[in-house]
Amino acid sequence: MRQMQRKGIYITAATVFGLVVAGFVLNAFRVRRDEGVALSSAVSPVYWADRFAGKDYFNPDRRIFYRGNRERKTVALTIDDGPYPLSCQKLLKTLKDKNVTASFFLVGKQVDGNPDLVRMIDADKHEICNHTYDHVRLDKLSREKVFDQIHACDVAVQNAIGKKMTLFRPPGMRFSNTVIDVLKQKGEVMVHWGIGAKDFVGTVPDYELTPELRKLPKTTPKRIIDYVTKQLKPGMIILLHDNPITAEALGPMIDAVRAQGYEFESCADMMKNLPNPVYVDVNPIAVNLVADGR
Ligand SMILES: [Zn+2]
């Protein structure tokens, strides 16, 4: 009798355990489908602990902004690698016509070569953000080189518009703890992205692409719009690049995103609208010229 009771307890415990595991796995697939979270994250207890603490939105220890509020049907538009003379003005005109504020992650040497374009971006009240001076991968560089890359871009932008930057994105999203340390020291925030439009495939040299990306078809306006609209989820940050094909795609892409019921908001507004709001002054006026703080 006692043996049967014990057996019953084991069976119940195993069933409960099985149901919990099945529920966890099913939930992981749902989160991947509905929220665009990678399955490797969705099955990880560490991810859920961070998410419970709101760190999947903004991690205050590492100062990384990952995405906007899951409860708001908004997306942010980020445009990297400019300003590029052949496309920047067309991008700006479309953004103005469509009344969208974007975040431009600028490359310092492009800034030095095209300060007028930076002034135009600033005049249209877009967010101006740091994307290093030479667009180099930072993850293997020494602290000194990382600092120089970020600092030189700061100086270039300050020379162009007299303002500082508080948002930063590393090229190729490659970074190390050294990069995090330098950004913390400078009081900057790293901005991740969630939707890639792969709009650089065929527009940048092959050596800049991973083997997987090299296999993809060359970007076209239609492909850009498809990549973006198929991956739309509330709170996503869209990654585009300053190039002529993207400039052609931008207007119809904005319309297609809005047709699905989404609105655009800047990165700063997205951070302000998180469950635990984060306030950043994206481009404060530079009172003093940036000092060498290494
Ligand atoms: Zn880039």
PDB file of C-alpha atoms and ligand atoms in Angstrom:
ATOM      1  CA  MET A   1       0.000   0.000   0.000  1.00  0.00           C
ATOM      2  CA  ARG A   2       2.709   2.416   1.058  1.00  0.00           C
ATOM      3  CA  GLN A   3       4.708   1.417  -2.009  1.00  0.00           C
ATOM      4  CA  MET A   4       1.739   2.217  -4.246  1.00  0.00           C
ATOM      5  CA  GLN A   5       1.317   5.575  -2.521  1.00  0.00           C
ATOM      6  CA  ARG A   6       4.948   6.352  -3.086  1.00  0.00           C
ATOM      7  CA  LYS A   7       4.659   5.319  -6.717  1.00  0.00           C
ATOM      8  CA  GLY A   8       1.665   7.633  -7.054  1.00  0.00           C
ATOM      9  CA  ILE A   9       3.666  10.530  -5.650  1.00  0.00           C
ATOM     10  CA  TYR A  10       6.519   9.850  -8.057  1.00  0.00           C
ATOM     11  CA  ILE A  11       4.140   9.728 -11.028  1.00  0.00           C
ATOM     12  CA  THR A  12       2.449  12.989  -9.952  1.00  0.00           C
ATOM     13  CA  ALA A  13       5.794  14.683  -9.407  1.00  0.00           C
ATOM     14  CA  ALA A  14       7.082  13.485 -12.787  1.00  0.00           C
ATOM     15  CA  THR A  15       3.877  14.680 -14.488  1.00  0.00           C
ATOM     16  CA  VAL A  16       4.068  18.105 -12.842  1.00  0.00           C
ATOM     17  CA  PHE A  17       7.747  18.383 -13.759  1.00  0.00           C
ATOM     18  CA  GLY A  18       7.006  17.300 -17.337  1.00  0.00           C
ATOM     19  CA  LEU A  19       4.201  19.846 -17.637  1.00  0.00           C
ATOM     20  CA  VAL A  20       6.408  22.630 -16.273  1.00  0.00           C
ATOM     21  CA  VAL A  21       9.197  21.785 -18.730  1.00  0.00           C
ATOM     22  CA  ALA A  22       6.714  21.480 -21.626  1.00  0.00           C
ATOM     23  CA  GLY A  23       5.141  24.805 -20.639  1.00  0.00           C
ATOM     24  CA  PHE A  24       8.573  26.436 -20.475  1.00  0.00           C
ATOM     25  CA  VAL A  25       9.536  25.142 -23.921  1.00  0.00           C
ATOM     26  CA  LEU A  26       6.177  26.055 -25.489  1.00  0.00           C
ATOM     27  CA  ASN A  27       6.430  29.521 -23.968  1.00  0.00           C
ATOM     28  CA  ALA A  28       9.944  29.859 -25.405  1.00  0.00           C
ATOM     29  CA  PHE A  29       8.605  29.143 -28.912  1.00  0.00           C
ATOM     30  CA  ARG A  30       5.751  31.610 -28.379  1.00  0.00           C
ATOM     31  CA  VAL A  31       8.171  34.313 -27.240  1.00  0.00           C
ATOM     32  CA  ARG A  32      10.350  33.654 -30.263  1.00  0.00           C
ATOM     33  CA  ARG A  33       7.364  33.914 -32.611  1.00  0.00           C
ATOM     34  CA  ASP A  34       5.567  36.854 -30.984  1.00  0.00           C
ATOM     35  CA  GLU A  35       8.456  38.906 -29.644  1.00  0.00           C
ATOM     36  CA  GLY A  36      11.371  38.062 -31.916  1.00  0.00           C
ATOM     37  CA  VAL A  37      13.518  36.757 -29.039  1.00  0.00           C
ATOM     38  CA  ALA A  38      16.181  34.226 -30.123  1.00  0.00           C
ATOM     39  CA  LEU A  39      15.320  30.688 -29.034  1.00  0.00           C
ATOM     40  CA  SER A  40      18.688  30.335 -27.274  1.00  0.00           C
ATOM     41  CA  SER A  41      17.648  33.266 -25.051  1.00  0.00           C
ATOM     42  CA  ALA A  42      14.040  32.181 -24.648  1.00  0.00           C
ATOM     43  CA  VAL A  43      15.081  28.824 -23.118  1.00  0.00           C
ATOM     44  CA  SER A  44      17.727  30.377 -20.854  1.00  0.00           C
ATOM     45  CA  PRO A  45      16.893  30.945 -17.153  1.00  0.00           C
ATOM     46  CA  VAL A  46      19.462  33.785 -17.139  1.00  0.00           C
ATOM     47  CA  TYR A  47      17.465  35.558 -19.857  1.00  0.00           C
ATOM     48  CA  TRP A  48      14.247  35.219 -17.818  1.00  0.00           C
ATOM     49  CA  ALA A  49      15.926  36.477 -14.654  1.00  0.00           C
ATOM     50  CA  ASP A  50      17.216  39.516 -16.579  1.00  0.00           C
ATOM     51  CA  ARG A  51      13.835  40.027 -18.218  1.00  0.00           C
ATOM     52  CA  PHE A  52      12.085  39.921 -14.870  1.00  0.00           C
ATOM     53  CA  ALA A  53      14.433  42.723 -13.768  1.00  0.00           C
ATOM     54  CA  GLY A  54      13.803  44.688 -17.003  1.00  0.00           C
ATOM     55  CA  LYS A  55      17.408  44.189 -18.122  1.00  0.00           C
ATOM     56  CA  ASP A  56      16.390  42.838 -21.515  1.00  0.00           C
ATOM     57  CA  TYR A  57      15.261  46.408 -22.290  1.00  0.00           C
ATOM     58  CA  PHE A  58      18.091  48.347 -20.715  1.00  0.00           C
ATOM     59  CA  ASN A  59      20.923  46.860 -18.710  1.00  0.00           C
ATOM     60  CA  PRO A  60      21.987  49.552 -16.210  1.00  0.00           C
ATOM     61  CA  ASP A  61      25.196  47.734 -15.214  1.00  0.00           C
ATOM     62  CA  ARG A  62      26.468  47.496 -18.764  1.00  0.00           C
ATOM     63  CA  ARG A  63      24.598  50.564 -20.006  1.00  0.00           C
ATOM     64  CA  ILE A  64      23.226  48.766 -23.072  1.00  0.00           C
ATOM     65  CA  PHE A  65      19.835  49.667 -24.544  1.00  0.00           C
ATOM     66  CA  TYR A  66      18.441  46.600 -26.295  1.00  0.00           C
ATOM     67  CA  ARG A  67      14.867  47.405 -27.278  1.00  0.00           C
ATOM     68  CA  GLY A  68      11.718  49.387 -26.554  1.00  0.00           C
ATOM     69  CA  ASN A  69       8.662  48.506 -24.512  1.00  0.00           C
ATOM     70  CA  ARG A  70       6.944  45.277 -25.566  1.00  0.00           C
ATOM     71  CA  GLU A  71       3.576  46.830 -24.650  1.00  0.00           C
ATOM     72  CA  ARG A  72       3.892  49.728 -27.114  1.00  0.00           C
ATOM     73  CA  LYS A  73       3.467  49.316 -30.855  1.00  0.00           C
ATOM     74  CA  THR A  74       6.410  51.521 -31.732  1.00  0.00           C
ATOM     75  CA  VAL A  75       9.727  51.007 -33.512  1.00  0.00           C
ATOM     76  CA  ALA A  76      12.890  53.121 -33.698  1.00  0.00           C
ATOM     77  CA  LEU A  77      14.771  53.863 -36.891  1.00  0.00           C
ATOM     78  CA  THR A  78      18.566  53.854 -36.754  1.00  0.00           C
ATOM     79  CA  ILE A  79      20.716  54.702 -39.786  1.00  0.00           C
ATOM     80  CA  ASP A  80      24.393  53.743 -39.608  1.00  0.00           C
ATOM     81  CA  ASP A  81      27.681  54.574 -41.351  1.00  0.00           C
ATOM     82  CA  GLY A  82      26.920  58.053 -42.730  1.00  0.00           C
ATOM     83  CA  PRO A  83      26.854  60.799 -43.564  1.00  0.00           C
ATOM     84  CA  TYR A  84      27.185  59.680 -47.151  1.00  0.00           C
ATOM     85  CA  PRO A  85      26.939  62.439 -49.795  1.00  0.00           C
ATOM     86  CA  LEU A  86      25.020  60.350 -52.348  1.00  0.00           C
ATOM     87  CA  SER A  87      22.151  59.441 -50.038  1.00  0.00           C
ATOM     88  CA  CYS A  88      22.047  61.454 -46.829  1.00  0.00           C
ATOM     89  CA  GLN A  89      20.015  64.368 -48.190  1.00  0.00           C
ATOM     90  CA  LYS A  90      17.500  62.039 -49.789  1.00  0.00           C
ATOM     91  CA  LEU A  91      17.089  60.204 -46.472  1.00  0.00           C
ATOM     92  CA  LEU A  92      16.580  63.523 -44.685  1.00  0.00           C
ATOM     93  CA  LYS A  93      13.977  64.701 -47.176  1.00  0.00           C
ATOM     94  CA  THR A  94      11.970  61.484 -46.804  1.00  0.00           C
ATOM     95  CA  LEU A  95      12.190  61.598 -43.004  1.00  0.00           C
ATOM     96  CA  LYS A  96      10.926  65.188 -43.071  1.00  0.00           C
ATOM     97  CA  ASP A  97       8.096  64.387 -45.502  1.00  0.00           C
ATOM     98  CA  LYS A  98       7.020  61.429 -43.358  1.00  0.00           C
ATOM     99  CA  ASN A  99       7.582  63.231 -40.060  1.00  0.00           C
ATOM    100  CA  VAL A 100       9.901  60.592 -38.588  1.00  0.00           C
ATOM    101  CA  THR A 101      12.784  61.241 -36.178  1.00  0.00           C
ATOM    102  CA  ALA A 102      15.692  58.853 -36.712  1.00  0.00           C
ATOM    103  CA  SER A 103      19.013  58.141 -35.016  1.00  0.00           C
ATOM    104  CA  PHE A 104      22.095  58.553 -37.208  1.00  0.00           C
ATOM    105  CA  PHE A 105      25.106  56.564 -36.028  1.00  0.00           C
ATOM    106  CA  LEU A 106      27.847  58.530 -37.753  1.00  0.00           C
ATOM    107  CA  VAL A 107      31.384  57.542 -38.661  1.00  0.00           C
ATOM    108  CA  GLY A 108      33.898  60.209 -37.620  1.00  0.00           C
ATOM    109  CA  LYS A 109      35.895  60.323 -40.857  1.00  0.00           C
ATOM    110  CA  GLN A 110      32.640  60.762 -42.813  1.00  0.00           C
ATOM    111  CA  VAL A 111      31.731  63.572 -40.428  1.00  0.00           C
ATOM    112  CA  ASP A 112      35.054  65.329 -41.058  1.00  0.00           C
ATOM    113  CA  GLY A 113      34.518  64.953 -44.813  1.00  0.00           C
ATOM    114  CA  ASN A 114      30.884  66.122 -44.788  1.00  0.00           C
ATOM    115  CA  PRO A 115      30.288  68.531 -41.891  1.00  0.00           C
ATOM    116  CA  ASP A 116      27.465  70.280 -43.801  1.00  0.00           C
ATOM    117  CA  LEU A 117      25.476  67.048 -43.885  1.00  0.00           C
ATOM    118  CA  VAL A 118      25.912  66.651 -40.131  1.00  0.00           C
ATOM    119  CA  ARG A 119      24.586  70.187 -39.675  1.00  0.00           C
ATOM    120  CA  MET A 120      21.560  69.279 -41.800  1.00  0.00           C
ATOM    121  CA  ILE A 121      20.874  66.145 -39.750  1.00  0.00           C
ATOM    122  CA  ASP A 122      21.125  68.239 -36.594  1.00  0.00           C
ATOM    123  CA  ALA A 123      18.925  71.031 -37.997  1.00  0.00           C
ATOM    124  CA  ASP A 124      16.187  68.437 -38.641  1.00  0.00           C
ATOM    125  CA  LYS A 125      16.426  67.402 -34.959  1.00  0.00           C
ATOM    126  CA  HIS A 126      17.468  63.813 -35.545  1.00  0.00           C
ATOM    127  CA  GLU A 127      19.622  62.035 -32.990  1.00  0.00           C
ATOM    128  CA  ILE A 128      23.331  62.169 -33.760  1.00  0.00           C
ATOM    129  CA  CYS A 129      25.216  59.186 -32.402  1.00  0.00           C
ATOM    130  CA  ASN A 130      28.752  57.794 -32.330  1.00  0.00           C
ATOM    131  CA  HIS A 131      29.807  54.875 -34.562  1.00  0.00           C
ATOM    132  CA  THR A 132      33.627  55.249 -34.122  1.00  0.00           C
ATOM    133  CA  TYR A 133      36.018  57.297 -36.254  1.00  0.00           C
ATOM    134  CA  ASP A 134      37.175  54.644 -38.746  1.00  0.00           C
ATOM    135  CA  HIS A 135      34.390  52.066 -38.532  1.00  0.00           C
ATOM    136  CA  VAL A 136      36.729  49.431 -37.114  1.00  0.00           C
ATOM    137  CA  ARG A 137      35.795  46.347 -35.107  1.00  0.00           C
ATOM    138  CA  LEU A 138      36.480  47.205 -31.475  1.00  0.00           C
ATOM    139  CA  ASP A 139      36.273  43.819 -29.775  1.00  0.00           C
ATOM    140  CA  LYS A 140      39.974  42.957 -30.189  1.00  0.00           C
ATOM    141  CA  LEU A 141      41.416  46.445 -29.649  1.00  0.00           C
ATOM    142  CA  SER A 142      43.297  47.743 -26.612  1.00  0.00           C
ATOM    143  CA  ARG A 143      41.613  50.167 -24.245  1.00  0.00           C
ATOM    144  CA  GLU A 144      43.670  53.027 -25.659  1.00  0.00           C
ATOM    145  CA  LYS A 145      42.629  52.278 -29.265  1.00  0.00           C
ATOM    146  CA  VAL A 146      38.971  51.846 -28.274  1.00  0.00           C
ATOM    147  CA  PHE A 147      39.059  55.183 -26.485  1.00  0.00           C
ATOM    148  CA  ASP A 148      40.721  56.886 -29.466  1.00  0.00           C
ATOM    149  CA  GLN A 149      38.114  55.558 -31.918  1.00  0.00           C
ATOM    150  CA  ILE A 150      35.185  56.808 -29.823  1.00  0.00           C
ATOM    151  CA  HIS A 151      36.865  60.049 -28.812  1.00  0.00           C
ATOM    152  CA  ALA A 152      37.939  61.008 -32.351  1.00  0.00           C
ATOM    153  CA  CYS A 153      34.333  60.680 -33.524  1.00  0.00           C
ATOM    154  CA  ASP A 154      33.233  62.877 -30.584  1.00  0.00           C
ATOM    155  CA  VAL A 155      35.740  65.519 -31.663  1.00  0.00           C
ATOM    156  CA  ALA A 156      34.606  65.384 -35.316  1.00  0.00           C
ATOM    157  CA  VAL A 157      30.940  65.869 -34.375  1.00  0.00           C
ATOM    158  CA  GLN A 158      31.781  68.586 -31.902  1.00  0.00           C
ATOM    159  CA  ASN A 159      33.737  70.439 -34.586  1.00  0.00           C
ATOM    160  CA  ALA A 160      30.746  70.161 -36.943  1.00  0.00           C
ATOM    161  CA  ILE A 161      27.852  71.113 -34.636  1.00  0.00           C
ATOM    162  CA  GLY A 162      29.271  71.987 -31.208  1.00  0.00           C
ATOM    163  CA  LYS A 163      27.395  69.169 -29.500  1.00  0.00           C
ATOM    164  CA  LYS A 164      28.263  66.007 -27.641  1.00  0.00           C
ATOM    165  CA  MET A 165      26.887  62.502 -28.199  1.00  0.00           C
ATOM    166  CA  THR A 166      25.560  60.090 -25.591  1.00  0.00           C
ATOM    167  CA  LEU A 167      24.470  57.174 -27.785  1.00  0.00           C
ATOM    168  CA  PHE A 168      26.986  54.809 -29.332  1.00  0.00           C
ATOM    169  CA  ARG A 169      26.903  51.685 -31.470  1.00  0.00           C
ATOM    170  CA  PRO A 170      30.012  49.610 -32.179  1.00  0.00           C
ATOM    171  CA  PRO A 171      30.591  48.621 -35.836  1.00  0.00           C
ATOM    172  CA  GLY A 172      29.278  45.138 -36.509  1.00  0.00           C
ATOM    173  CA  MET A 173      27.912  45.227 -32.931  1.00  0.00           C
ATOM    174  CA  ARG A 174      31.306  43.819 -31.877  1.00  0.00           C
ATOM    175  CA  PHE A 175      32.369  44.835 -28.404  1.00  0.00           C
ATOM    176  CA  SER A 176      34.272  43.650 -25.353  1.00  0.00           C
ATOM    177  CA  ASN A 177      34.186  44.503 -21.655  1.00  0.00           C
ATOM    178  CA  THR A 178      36.852  47.104 -22.452  1.00  0.00           C
ATOM    179  CA  VAL A 179      34.384  48.862 -24.768  1.00  0.00           C
ATOM    180  CA  ILE A 180      31.741  48.781 -22.023  1.00  0.00           C
ATOM    181  CA  ASP A 181      34.235  50.253 -19.530  1.00  0.00           C
ATOM    182  CA  VAL A 182      35.211  53.102 -21.857  1.00  0.00           C
ATOM    183  CA  LEU A 183      31.558  53.947 -22.538  1.00  0.00           C
ATOM    184  CA  LYS A 184      30.765  53.931 -18.822  1.00  0.00           C
ATOM    185  CA  GLN A 185      33.699  56.222 -18.184  1.00  0.00           C
ATOM    186  CA  LYS A 186      32.356  58.590 -20.843  1.00  0.00           C
ATOM    187  CA  GLY A 187      28.761  58.282 -19.567  1.00  0.00           C
ATOM    188  CA  GLU A 188      27.506  56.925 -22.901  1.00  0.00           C
ATOM    189  CA  VAL A 189      24.889  54.284 -23.702  1.00  0.00           C
ATOM    190  CA  MET A 190      25.323  51.492 -26.238  1.00  0.00           C
ATOM    191  CA  VAL A 191      22.355  51.014 -28.563  1.00  0.00           C
ATOM    192  CA  HIS A 192      21.696  47.506 -29.865  1.00  0.00           C
ATOM    193  CA  TRP A 193      19.365  46.699 -32.758  1.00  0.00           C
ATOM    194  CA  GLY A 194      16.676  44.067 -33.349  1.00  0.00           C
ATOM    195  CA  ILE A 195      15.680  44.230 -37.023  1.00  0.00           C
ATOM    196  CA  GLY A 196      18.406  44.106 -39.632  1.00  0.00           C
ATOM    197  CA  ALA A 197      17.450  45.061 -43.192  1.00  0.00           C
ATOM    198  CA  LYS A 198      20.728  43.628 -44.570  1.00  0.00           C
ATOM    199  CA  ASP A 199      20.834  46.711 -46.788  1.00  0.00           C
ATOM    200  CA  PHE A 200      24.636  46.682 -46.975  1.00  0.00           C
ATOM    201  CA  VAL A 201      24.860  43.371 -48.856  1.00  0.00           C
ATOM    202  CA  GLY A 202      26.267  44.261 -52.250  1.00  0.00           C
ATOM    203  CA  THR A 203      26.982  47.863 -51.287  1.00  0.00           C
ATOM    204  CA  VAL A 204      30.062  47.215 -49.116  1.00  0.00           C
ATOM    205  CA  PRO A 205      33.134  45.178 -50.162  1.00  0.00           C
ATOM    206  CA  ASP A 206      32.817  41.410 -49.643  1.00  0.00           C
ATOM    207  CA  TYR A 207      35.611  41.336 -47.044  1.00  0.00           C
ATOM    208  CA  GLU A 208      33.354  43.268 -44.667  1.00  0.00           C
ATOM    209  CA  LEU A 209      30.741  40.495 -44.807  1.00  0.00           C
ATOM    210  CA  THR A 210      30.545  37.198 -42.963  1.00  0.00           C
ATOM    211  CA  PRO A 211      30.468  34.060 -45.187  1.00  0.00           C
ATOM    212  CA  GLU A 212      26.703  33.733 -44.530  1.00  0.00           C
ATOM    213  CA  LEU A 213      26.002  37.317 -45.583  1.00  0.00           C
ATOM    214  CA  ARG A 214      28.106  36.871 -48.733  1.00  0.00           C
ATOM    215  CA  LYS A 215      25.693  34.173 -49.886  1.00  0.00           C
ATOM    216  CA  LEU A 216      22.680  36.506 -49.693  1.00  0.00           C
ATOM    217  CA  PRO A 217      21.298  38.256 -52.769  1.00  0.00           C
ATOM    218  CA  LYS A 218      22.333  41.889 -53.303  1.00  0.00           C
ATOM    219  CA  THR A 219      20.104  44.395 -51.534  1.00  0.00           C
ATOM    220  CA  THR A 220      17.180  46.030 -53.366  1.00  0.00           C
ATOM    221  CA  PRO A 221      14.508  48.442 -52.072  1.00  0.00           C
ATOM    222  CA  LYS A 222      11.957  45.617 -52.117  1.00  0.00           C
ATOM    223  CA  ARG A 223      14.217  43.284 -50.102  1.00  0.00           C
ATOM    224  CA  ILE A 224      14.809  46.017 -47.530  1.00  0.00           C
ATOM    225  CA  ILE A 225      11.069  46.567 -47.084  1.00  0.00           C
ATOM    226  CA  ASP A 226      10.428  42.797 -46.871  1.00  0.00           C
ATOM    227  CA  TYR A 227      13.165  42.197 -44.275  1.00  0.00           C
ATOM    228  CA  VAL A 228      11.816  45.004 -42.087  1.00  0.00           C
ATOM    229  CA  THR A 229       8.088  44.307 -42.333  1.00  0.00           C
ATOM    230  CA  LYS A 230       8.505  40.556 -41.774  1.00  0.00           C
ATOM    231  CA  GLN A 231      10.413  41.092 -38.535  1.00  0.00           C
ATOM    232  CA  LEU A 232       8.216  43.827 -37.025  1.00  0.00           C
ATOM    233  CA  LYS A 233       7.467  43.423 -33.308  1.00  0.00           C
ATOM    234  CA  PRO A 234       6.552  46.073 -30.731  1.00  0.00           C
ATOM    235  CA  GLY A 235       9.636  47.861 -29.402  1.00  0.00           C
ATOM    236  CA  MET A 236      12.068  46.755 -32.102  1.00  0.00           C
ATOM    237  CA  ILE A 237      15.012  48.901 -33.169  1.00  0.00           C
ATOM    238  CA  ILE A 238      15.457  48.852 -36.957  1.00  0.00           C
ATOM    239  CA  LEU A 239      18.961  48.977 -38.431  1.00  0.00           C
ATOM    240  CA  LEU A 240      19.433  50.665 -41.818  1.00  0.00           C
ATOM    241  CA  HIS A 241      22.481  52.152 -43.520  1.00  0.00           C
ATOM    242  CA  ASP A 242      23.132  55.459 -45.239  1.00  0.00           C
ATOM    243  CA  ASN A 243      23.303  54.349 -48.893  1.00  0.00           C
ATOM    244  CA  PRO A 244      21.391  55.131 -52.109  1.00  0.00           C
ATOM    245  CA  ILE A 245      19.370  51.893 -52.203  1.00  0.00           C
ATOM    246  CA  THR A 246      18.172  52.392 -48.640  1.00  0.00           C
ATOM    247  CA  ALA A 247      17.334  56.012 -49.444  1.00  0.00           C
ATOM    248  CA  GLU A 248      15.118  54.725 -52.241  1.00  0.00           C
ATOM    249  CA  ALA A 249      13.453  52.177 -49.932  1.00  0.00           C
ATOM    250  CA  LEU A 250      12.912  54.473 -46.949  1.00  0.00           C
ATOM    251  CA  GLY A 251       9.627  56.181 -47.935  1.00  0.00           C
ATOM    252  CA  PRO A 252       7.724  53.024 -48.927  1.00  0.00           C
ATOM    253  CA  MET A 253       9.233  51.214 -45.926  1.00  0.00           C
ATOM    254  CA  ILE A 254       7.908  53.822 -43.494  1.00  0.00           C
ATOM    255  CA  ASP A 255       4.467  53.563 -45.135  1.00  0.00           C
ATOM    256  CA  ALA A 256       4.539  49.738 -44.935  1.00  0.00           C
ATOM    257  CA  VAL A 257       5.487  49.829 -41.236  1.00  0.00           C
ATOM    258  CA  ARG A 258       2.702  52.306 -40.463  1.00  0.00           C
ATOM    259  CA  ALA A 259       0.222  50.208 -42.456  1.00  0.00           C
ATOM    260  CA  GLN A 260       0.831  47.453 -39.896  1.00  0.00           C
ATOM    261  CA  GLY A 261      -0.202  49.800 -37.102  1.00  0.00           C
ATOM    262  CA  TYR A 262       3.257  50.806 -35.850  1.00  0.00           C
ATOM    263  CA  GLU A 263       4.509  54.290 -35.076  1.00  0.00           C
ATOM    264  CA  PHE A 264       8.092  55.549 -35.062  1.00  0.00           C
ATOM    265  CA  GLU A 265       9.784  57.069 -32.058  1.00  0.00           C
ATOM    266  CA  SER A 266      13.348  58.170 -31.405  1.00  0.00           C
ATOM    267  CA  CYS A 267      15.695  56.064 -29.291  1.00  0.00           C
ATOM    268  CA  ALA A 268      15.514  58.646 -26.473  1.00  0.00           C
ATOM    269  CA  ASP A 269      11.693  58.517 -26.463  1.00  0.00           C
ATOM    270  CA  MET A 270      11.772  54.739 -26.584  1.00  0.00           C
ATOM    271  CA  MET A 271      13.993  54.688 -23.492  1.00  0.00           C
ATOM    272  CA  LYS A 272      11.744  57.219 -21.757  1.00  0.00           C
ATOM    273  CA  ASN A 273       8.761  54.942 -22.397  1.00  0.00           C
ATOM    274  CA  LEU A 274      10.254  51.801 -20.865  1.00  0.00           C
ATOM    275  CA  PRO A 275       8.556  50.312 -17.762  1.00  0.00           C
ATOM    276  CA  ASN A 276      11.585  51.672 -15.853  1.00  0.00           C
ATOM    277  CA  PRO A 277      12.212  54.911 -17.765  1.00  0.00           C
ATOM    278  CA  VAL A 278      15.751  55.855 -18.782  1.00  0.00           C
ATOM    279  CA  TYR A 279      16.407  59.529 -19.521  1.00  0.00           C
ATOM    280  CA  VAL A 280      19.214  60.570 -21.853  1.00  0.00           C
ATOM    281  CA  ASP A 281      20.095  63.943 -23.296  1.00  0.00           C
ATOM    282  CA  VAL A 282      21.222  62.666 -26.697  1.00  0.00           C
ATOM    283  CA  ASN A 283      23.056  65.749 -27.995  1.00  0.00           C
ATOM    284  CA  PRO A 284      23.808  68.235 -25.219  1.00  0.00           C
ATOM    285  CA  ILE A 285      25.549  71.448 -26.219  1.00  0.00           C
ATOM    286  CA  ALA A 286      29.288  71.111 -25.691  1.00  0.00           C
ATOM    287  CA  VAL A 287      30.278  73.761 -23.176  1.00  0.00           C
ATOM    288  CA  ASN A 288      33.959  72.888 -23.312  1.00  0.00           C
ATOM    289  CA  LEU A 289      35.760  71.249 -26.181  1.00  0.00           C
ATOM    290  CA  VAL A 290      36.101  67.528 -25.491  1.00  0.00           C
ATOM    291  CA  ALA A 291      39.189  67.051 -23.384  1.00  0.00           C
ATOM    292  CA  ASP A 292      41.467  64.069 -23.731  1.00  0.00           C
ATOM    293  CA  GLY A 293      40.129  61.990 -20.814  1.00  0.00           C
ATOM    294  CA  ARG A 294      42.160  58.858 -21.354  1.00  0.00           C
TER     295      ARG A 294
HETATM  296 ZN    ZN B   1      28.400  50.316 -39.249  1.00  0.00          ZN
END
